[in-house]
mmCIF file of C-alpha atoms in Angstrom:
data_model
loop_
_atom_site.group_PDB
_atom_site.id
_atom_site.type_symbol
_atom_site.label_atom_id
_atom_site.label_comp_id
_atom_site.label_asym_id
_atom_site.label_seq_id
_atom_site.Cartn_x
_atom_site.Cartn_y
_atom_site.Cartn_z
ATOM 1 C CA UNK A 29 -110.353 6.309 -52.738
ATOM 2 C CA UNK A 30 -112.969 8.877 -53.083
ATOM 3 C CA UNK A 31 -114.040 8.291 -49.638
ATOM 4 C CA UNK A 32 -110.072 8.348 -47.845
ATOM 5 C CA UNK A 33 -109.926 11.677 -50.417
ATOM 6 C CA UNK A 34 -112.558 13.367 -48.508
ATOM 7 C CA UNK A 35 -111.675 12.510 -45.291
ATOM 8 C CA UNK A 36 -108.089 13.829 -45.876
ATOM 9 C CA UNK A 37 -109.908 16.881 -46.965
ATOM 10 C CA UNK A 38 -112.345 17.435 -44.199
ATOM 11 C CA UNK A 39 -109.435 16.871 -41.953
ATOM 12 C CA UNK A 40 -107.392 19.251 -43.533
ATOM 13 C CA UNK A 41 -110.201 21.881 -43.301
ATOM 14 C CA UNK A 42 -110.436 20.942 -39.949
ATOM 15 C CA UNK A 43 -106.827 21.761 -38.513
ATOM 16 C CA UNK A 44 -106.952 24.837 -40.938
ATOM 17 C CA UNK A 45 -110.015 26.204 -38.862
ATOM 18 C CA UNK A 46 -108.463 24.985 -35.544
ATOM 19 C CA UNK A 47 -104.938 26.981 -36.350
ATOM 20 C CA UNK A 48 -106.486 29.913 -37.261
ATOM 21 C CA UNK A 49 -105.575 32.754 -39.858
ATOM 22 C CA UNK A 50 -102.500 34.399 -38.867
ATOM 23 C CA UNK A 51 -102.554 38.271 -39.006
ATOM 24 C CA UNK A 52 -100.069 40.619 -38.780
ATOM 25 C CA UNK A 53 -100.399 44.022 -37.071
ATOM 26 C CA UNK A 54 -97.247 46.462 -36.999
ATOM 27 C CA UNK A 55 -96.708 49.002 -34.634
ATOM 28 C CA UNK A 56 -94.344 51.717 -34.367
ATOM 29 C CA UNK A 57 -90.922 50.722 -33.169
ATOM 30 C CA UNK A 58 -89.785 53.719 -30.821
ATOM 31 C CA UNK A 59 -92.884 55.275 -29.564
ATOM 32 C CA UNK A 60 -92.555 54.734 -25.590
ATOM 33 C CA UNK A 61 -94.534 54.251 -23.242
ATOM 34 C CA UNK A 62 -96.736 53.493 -26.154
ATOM 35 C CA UNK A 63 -95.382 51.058 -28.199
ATOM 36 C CA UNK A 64 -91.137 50.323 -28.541
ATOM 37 C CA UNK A 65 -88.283 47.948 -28.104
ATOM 38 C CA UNK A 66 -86.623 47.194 -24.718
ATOM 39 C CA UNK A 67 -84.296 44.459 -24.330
ATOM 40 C CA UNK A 68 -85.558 42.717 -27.528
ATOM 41 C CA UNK A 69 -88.829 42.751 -26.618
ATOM 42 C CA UNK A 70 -91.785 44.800 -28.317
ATOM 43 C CA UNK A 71 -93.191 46.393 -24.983
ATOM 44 C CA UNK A 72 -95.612 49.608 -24.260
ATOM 45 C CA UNK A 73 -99.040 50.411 -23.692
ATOM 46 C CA UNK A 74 -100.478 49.974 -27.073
ATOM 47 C CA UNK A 75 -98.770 46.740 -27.447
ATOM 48 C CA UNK A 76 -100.114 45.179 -24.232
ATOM 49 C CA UNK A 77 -103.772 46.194 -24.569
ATOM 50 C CA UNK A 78 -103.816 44.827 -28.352
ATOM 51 C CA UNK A 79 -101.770 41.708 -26.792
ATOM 52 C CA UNK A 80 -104.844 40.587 -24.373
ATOM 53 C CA UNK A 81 -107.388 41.699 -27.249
ATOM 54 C CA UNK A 82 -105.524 39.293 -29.503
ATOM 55 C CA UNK A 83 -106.000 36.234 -26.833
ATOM 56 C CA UNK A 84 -109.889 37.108 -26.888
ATOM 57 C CA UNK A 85 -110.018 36.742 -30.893
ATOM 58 C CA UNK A 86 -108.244 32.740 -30.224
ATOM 59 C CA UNK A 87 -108.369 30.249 -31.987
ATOM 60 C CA UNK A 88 -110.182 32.223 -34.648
ATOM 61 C CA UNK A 89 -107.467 34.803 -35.413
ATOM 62 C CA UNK A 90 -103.535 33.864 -34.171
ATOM 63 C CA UNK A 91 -102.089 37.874 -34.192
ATOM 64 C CA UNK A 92 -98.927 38.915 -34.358
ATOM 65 C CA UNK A 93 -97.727 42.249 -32.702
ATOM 66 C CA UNK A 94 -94.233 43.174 -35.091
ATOM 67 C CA UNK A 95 -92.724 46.176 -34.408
ATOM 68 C CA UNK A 96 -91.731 48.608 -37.534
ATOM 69 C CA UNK A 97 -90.312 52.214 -38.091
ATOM 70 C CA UNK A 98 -93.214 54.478 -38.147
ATOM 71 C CA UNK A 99 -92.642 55.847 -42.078
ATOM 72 C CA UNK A 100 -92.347 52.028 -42.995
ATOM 73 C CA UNK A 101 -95.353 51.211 -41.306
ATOM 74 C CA UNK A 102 -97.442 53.891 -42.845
ATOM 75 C CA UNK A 103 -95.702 52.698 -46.729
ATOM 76 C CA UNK A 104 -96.870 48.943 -46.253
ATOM 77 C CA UNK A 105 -100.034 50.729 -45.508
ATOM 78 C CA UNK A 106 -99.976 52.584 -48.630
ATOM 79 C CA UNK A 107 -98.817 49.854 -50.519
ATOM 80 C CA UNK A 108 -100.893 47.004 -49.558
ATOM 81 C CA UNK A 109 -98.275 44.615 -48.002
ATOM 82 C CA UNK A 110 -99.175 45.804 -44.633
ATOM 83 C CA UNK A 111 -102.519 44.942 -43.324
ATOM 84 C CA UNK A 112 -103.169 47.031 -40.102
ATOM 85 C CA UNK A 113 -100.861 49.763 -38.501
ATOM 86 C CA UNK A 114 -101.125 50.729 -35.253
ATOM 87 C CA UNK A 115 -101.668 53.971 -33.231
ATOM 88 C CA UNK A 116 -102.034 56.609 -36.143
ATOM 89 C CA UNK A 117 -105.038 59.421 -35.434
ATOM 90 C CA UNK A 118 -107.033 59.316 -38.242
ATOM 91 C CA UNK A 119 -105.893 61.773 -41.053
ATOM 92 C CA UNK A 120 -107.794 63.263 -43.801
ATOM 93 C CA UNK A 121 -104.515 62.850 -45.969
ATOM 94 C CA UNK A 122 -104.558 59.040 -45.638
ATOM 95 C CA UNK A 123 -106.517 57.897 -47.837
ATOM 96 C CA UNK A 124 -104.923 54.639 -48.285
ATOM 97 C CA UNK A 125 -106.115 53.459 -44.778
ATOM 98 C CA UNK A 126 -110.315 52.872 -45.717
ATOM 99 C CA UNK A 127 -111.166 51.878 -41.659
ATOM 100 C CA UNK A 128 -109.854 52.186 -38.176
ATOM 101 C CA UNK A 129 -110.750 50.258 -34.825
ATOM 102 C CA UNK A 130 -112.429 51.477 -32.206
ATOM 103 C CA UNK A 131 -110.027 54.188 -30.441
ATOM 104 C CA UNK A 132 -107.297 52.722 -28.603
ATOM 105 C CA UNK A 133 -106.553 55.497 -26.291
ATOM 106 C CA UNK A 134 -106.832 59.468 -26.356
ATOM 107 C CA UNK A 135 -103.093 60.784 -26.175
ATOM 108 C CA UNK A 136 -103.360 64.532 -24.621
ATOM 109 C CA UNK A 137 -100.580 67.452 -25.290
ATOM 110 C CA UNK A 138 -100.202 69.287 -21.342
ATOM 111 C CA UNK A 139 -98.350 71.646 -19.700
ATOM 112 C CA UNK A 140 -96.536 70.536 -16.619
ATOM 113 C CA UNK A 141 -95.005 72.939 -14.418
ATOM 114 C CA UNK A 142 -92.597 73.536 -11.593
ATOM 115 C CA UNK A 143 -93.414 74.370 -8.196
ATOM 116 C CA UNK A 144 -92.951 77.780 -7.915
ATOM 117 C CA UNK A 145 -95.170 78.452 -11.212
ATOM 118 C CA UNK A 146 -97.712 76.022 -9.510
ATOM 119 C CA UNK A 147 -97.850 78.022 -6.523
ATOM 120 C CA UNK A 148 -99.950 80.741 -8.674
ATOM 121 C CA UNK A 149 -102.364 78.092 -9.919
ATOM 122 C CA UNK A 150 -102.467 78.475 -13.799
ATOM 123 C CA UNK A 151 -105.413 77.598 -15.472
ATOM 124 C CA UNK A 152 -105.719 79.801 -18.246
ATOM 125 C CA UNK A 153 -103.690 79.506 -21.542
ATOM 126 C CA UNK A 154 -101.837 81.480 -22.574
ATOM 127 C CA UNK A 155 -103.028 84.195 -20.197
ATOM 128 C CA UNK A 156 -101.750 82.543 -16.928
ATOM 129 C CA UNK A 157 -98.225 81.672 -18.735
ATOM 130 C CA UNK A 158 -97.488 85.274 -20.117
ATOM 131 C CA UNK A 159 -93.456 85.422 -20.025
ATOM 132 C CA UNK A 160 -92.565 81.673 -18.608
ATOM 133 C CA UNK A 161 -90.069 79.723 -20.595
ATOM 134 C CA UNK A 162 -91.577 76.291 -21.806
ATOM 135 C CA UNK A 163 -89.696 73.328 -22.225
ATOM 136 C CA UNK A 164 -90.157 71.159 -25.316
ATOM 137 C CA UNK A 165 -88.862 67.941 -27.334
ATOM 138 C CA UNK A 166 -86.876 68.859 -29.864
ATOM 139 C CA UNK A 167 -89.080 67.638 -33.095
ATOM 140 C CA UNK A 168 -92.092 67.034 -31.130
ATOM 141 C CA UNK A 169 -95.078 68.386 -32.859
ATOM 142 C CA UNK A 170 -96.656 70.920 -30.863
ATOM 143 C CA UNK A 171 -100.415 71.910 -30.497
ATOM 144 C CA UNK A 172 -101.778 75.245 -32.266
ATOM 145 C CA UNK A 173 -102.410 76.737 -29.212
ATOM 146 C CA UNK A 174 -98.797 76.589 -27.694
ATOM 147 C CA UNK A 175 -97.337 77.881 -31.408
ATOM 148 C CA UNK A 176 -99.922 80.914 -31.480
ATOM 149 C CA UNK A 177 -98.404 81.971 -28.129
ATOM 150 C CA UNK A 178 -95.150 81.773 -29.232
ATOM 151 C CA UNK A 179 -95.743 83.565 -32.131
ATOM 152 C CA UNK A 180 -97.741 86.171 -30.270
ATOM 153 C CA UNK A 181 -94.600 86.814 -27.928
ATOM 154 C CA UNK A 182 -97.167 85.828 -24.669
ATOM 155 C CA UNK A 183 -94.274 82.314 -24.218
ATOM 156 C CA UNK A 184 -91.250 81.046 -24.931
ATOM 157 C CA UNK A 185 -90.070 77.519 -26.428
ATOM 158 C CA UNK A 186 -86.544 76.351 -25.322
ATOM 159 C CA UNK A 187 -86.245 73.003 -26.970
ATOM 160 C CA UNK A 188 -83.898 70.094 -25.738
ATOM 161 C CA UNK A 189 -83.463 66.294 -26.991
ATOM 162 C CA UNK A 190 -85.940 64.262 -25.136
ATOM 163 C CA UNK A 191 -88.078 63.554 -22.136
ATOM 164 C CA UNK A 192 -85.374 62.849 -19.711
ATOM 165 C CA UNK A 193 -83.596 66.316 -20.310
ATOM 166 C CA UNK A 194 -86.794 68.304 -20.105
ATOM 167 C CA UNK A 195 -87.940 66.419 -17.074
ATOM 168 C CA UNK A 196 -84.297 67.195 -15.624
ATOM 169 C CA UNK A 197 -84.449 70.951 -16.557
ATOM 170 C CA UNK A 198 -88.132 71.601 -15.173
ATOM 171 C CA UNK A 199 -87.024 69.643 -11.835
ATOM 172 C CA UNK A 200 -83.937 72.067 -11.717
ATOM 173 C CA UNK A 201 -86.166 74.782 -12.513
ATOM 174 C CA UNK A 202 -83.993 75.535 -15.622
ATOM 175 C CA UNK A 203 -87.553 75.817 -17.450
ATOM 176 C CA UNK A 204 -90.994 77.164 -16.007
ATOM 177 C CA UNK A 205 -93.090 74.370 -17.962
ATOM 178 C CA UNK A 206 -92.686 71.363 -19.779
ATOM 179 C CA UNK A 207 -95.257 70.355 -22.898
ATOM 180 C CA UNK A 208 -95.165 67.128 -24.053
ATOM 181 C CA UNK A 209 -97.339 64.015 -24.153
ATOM 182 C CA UNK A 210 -99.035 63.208 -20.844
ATOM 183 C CA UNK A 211 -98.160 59.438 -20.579
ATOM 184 C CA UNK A 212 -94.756 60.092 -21.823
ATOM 185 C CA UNK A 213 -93.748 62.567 -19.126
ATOM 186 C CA UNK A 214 -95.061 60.256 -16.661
ATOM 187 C CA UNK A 215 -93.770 57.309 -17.729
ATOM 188 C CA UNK A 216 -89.963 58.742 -18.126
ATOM 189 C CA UNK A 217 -90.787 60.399 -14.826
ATOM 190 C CA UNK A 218 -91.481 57.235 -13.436
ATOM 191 C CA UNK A 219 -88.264 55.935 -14.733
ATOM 192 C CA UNK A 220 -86.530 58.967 -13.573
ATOM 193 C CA UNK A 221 -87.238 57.976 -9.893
ATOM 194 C CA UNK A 222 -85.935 54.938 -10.131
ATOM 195 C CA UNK A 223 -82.346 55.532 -11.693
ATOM 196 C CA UNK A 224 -81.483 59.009 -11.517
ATOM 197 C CA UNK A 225 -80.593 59.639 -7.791
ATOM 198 C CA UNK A 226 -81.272 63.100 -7.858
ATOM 199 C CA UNK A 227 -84.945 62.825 -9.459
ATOM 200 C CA UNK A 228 -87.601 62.814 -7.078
ATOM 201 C CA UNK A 229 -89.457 64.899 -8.583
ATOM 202 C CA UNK A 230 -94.242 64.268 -8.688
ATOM 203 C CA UNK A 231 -95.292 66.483 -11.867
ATOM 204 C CA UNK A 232 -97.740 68.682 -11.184
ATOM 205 C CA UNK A 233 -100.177 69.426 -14.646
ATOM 206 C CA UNK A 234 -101.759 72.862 -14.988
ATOM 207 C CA UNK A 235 -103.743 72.688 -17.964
ATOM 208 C CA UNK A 236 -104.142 70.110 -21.214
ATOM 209 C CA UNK A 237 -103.575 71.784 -24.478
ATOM 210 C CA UNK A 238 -104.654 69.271 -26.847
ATOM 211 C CA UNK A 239 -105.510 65.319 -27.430
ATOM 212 C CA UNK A 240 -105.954 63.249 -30.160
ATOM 213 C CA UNK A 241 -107.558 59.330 -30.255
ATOM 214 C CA UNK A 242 -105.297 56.806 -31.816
ATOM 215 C CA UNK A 243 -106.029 53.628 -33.445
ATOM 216 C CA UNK A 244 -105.638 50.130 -35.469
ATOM 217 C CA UNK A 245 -105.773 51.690 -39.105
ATOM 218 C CA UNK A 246 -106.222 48.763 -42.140
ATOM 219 C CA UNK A 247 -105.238 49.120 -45.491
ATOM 220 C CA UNK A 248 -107.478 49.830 -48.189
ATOM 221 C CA UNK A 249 -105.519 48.050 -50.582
ATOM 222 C CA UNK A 250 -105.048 44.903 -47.934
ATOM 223 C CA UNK A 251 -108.564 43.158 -48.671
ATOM 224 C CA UNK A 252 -108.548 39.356 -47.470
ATOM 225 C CA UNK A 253 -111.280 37.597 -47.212
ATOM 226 C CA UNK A 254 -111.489 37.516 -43.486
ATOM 227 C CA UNK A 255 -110.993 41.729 -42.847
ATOM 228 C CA UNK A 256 -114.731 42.162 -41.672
ATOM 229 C CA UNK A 257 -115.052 39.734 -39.680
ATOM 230 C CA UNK A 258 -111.342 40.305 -37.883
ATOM 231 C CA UNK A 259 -112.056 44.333 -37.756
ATOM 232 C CA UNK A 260 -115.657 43.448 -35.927
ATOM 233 C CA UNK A 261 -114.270 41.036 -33.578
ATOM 234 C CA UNK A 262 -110.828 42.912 -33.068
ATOM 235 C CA UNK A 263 -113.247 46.409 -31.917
ATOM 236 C CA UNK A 264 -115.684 44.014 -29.374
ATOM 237 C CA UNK A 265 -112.675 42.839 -27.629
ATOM 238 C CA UNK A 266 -111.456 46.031 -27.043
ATOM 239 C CA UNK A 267 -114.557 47.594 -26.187
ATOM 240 C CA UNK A 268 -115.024 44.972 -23.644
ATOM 241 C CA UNK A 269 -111.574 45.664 -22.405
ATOM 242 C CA UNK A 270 -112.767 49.347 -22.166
ATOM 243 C CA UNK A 271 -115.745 48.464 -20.422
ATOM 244 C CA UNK A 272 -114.375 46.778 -17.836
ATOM 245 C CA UNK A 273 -111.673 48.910 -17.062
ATOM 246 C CA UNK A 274 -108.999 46.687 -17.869
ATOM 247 C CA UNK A 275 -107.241 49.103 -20.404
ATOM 248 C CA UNK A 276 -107.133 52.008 -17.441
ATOM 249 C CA UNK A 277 -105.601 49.346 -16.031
ATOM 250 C CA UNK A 278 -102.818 48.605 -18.224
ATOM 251 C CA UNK A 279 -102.195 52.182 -18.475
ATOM 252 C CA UNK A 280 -101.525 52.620 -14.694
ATOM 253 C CA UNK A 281 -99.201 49.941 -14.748
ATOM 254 C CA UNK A 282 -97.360 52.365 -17.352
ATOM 255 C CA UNK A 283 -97.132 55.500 -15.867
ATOM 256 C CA UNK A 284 -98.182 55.344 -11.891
#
């Protein structure tokens, strides 16, 4: 008996180690090209580079990508039940995420204008933008430097609901400029060419106002035994991937 007993155990053990721990990391929901939902399926940038970093961590580690809102992501966070979150920028007012990966990506605020503004080659900011109209997402957080112009009267900010309508508007030349997120102007320009008949329209980017690096955050109060060991092997794949230029990769695929 004692003998069967510890083979059923070591066997056990066995298939436990060949399964591998299962480990959830949530991403934000409606955050495209980044990470977001299209026809059921959890799709983006984020979401395929942290996809073939998950295959490299096999058998060891069986990850699952699960979409969330963003506030819910950042309260399972907070409360524990949530073990990683991905992209936030790392934020002195979080303290209940402890670590972060490696960075995922650097996400840059520019200004993209229309031809006839391009034709005078801005550079500067704000000194090369003194009385253009610049488009913006309505409830997209804006860098310092745009808001300081505004305030200072050198801009202006007409705001509209989305990428699509700003894209629109600058092709139109409704608008002079258009900040936003690189990769999501040129991914919903992208899109733009494809469906919208009257979109043909190459963005042209005069100067980069901002950027920020994003990346896996983990819980501080989400402690299993196996969170070393997953963070360190989680950060070499993705290095690797960065290395070898397979995450440029995955962005072109995105936005070009």
């Amino acid at each position: 008996k004692s003998w069967a007993l510890s083979l059923a155990l070591s066997l056990y053990a066995s298939a436990a180690v060949q399964a591998g721990e299962r480990v959830v990391l949530y991403g934000d929901e409606n955050y495209p090209p980044y990470s977001f939902i299209q026809d059921g399926q959890f799709k983006g940038i984020y979401v395929e580079i942290l996809r073939r970093a998950a295959e490299q961590l096999q058998p060891d580690y069986l990850v699952e990508l699960a979409p969330i809102s963003w506030k819910r992501g950042l309260l399972y966070l907070e409360q524990g039940t949530g073990f990683g979150l991905f992209p936030p920028g790392i934020k002195q007012e979080r303290g209940y995420i402890n670590e972060y990966s490696v960075p995922l990506y650097q996400e840059t605020v520019v200004v993209f204008c229309n031809a006839n503004v391009m034709k005078t080659h801005p550079k500067q900011f704000p000194e090369d933008f003194q009385g253009l109209t610049m488009g913006a997402n309505r409830g997209f957080l804006l860098s310092a430097r745009l808001m300081n112009a505004v305030y200072s009267g050198i801009v202006k900010i007409e705001e509209a609901n989305g990428n699509e309508s700003n894209l629109q508007k600058l092709a139109r030349e409704r608008i002079d400029c258009y900040v936003s997120d690189r990769a999501a102007a040129l991914y919903t320009a992208k899109r733009l060419r494809k469906s919208a008949a009257n979109f043909s329209m190459q963005l042209q980017e005069a100067v980069a106002l901002s950027d920020e690096q994003t990346f896996i955050g983990y819980s501080a109060k989400a402690n299993p035994p196996y969170k070393a060991d997953f963070i360190k092997k989680m950060d070499a794949a993705l290095t690797a991937m960065k290395a070898s230029g397979e995450i440029d990769a995955i962005v072109a695929q995105f936005l070009h």
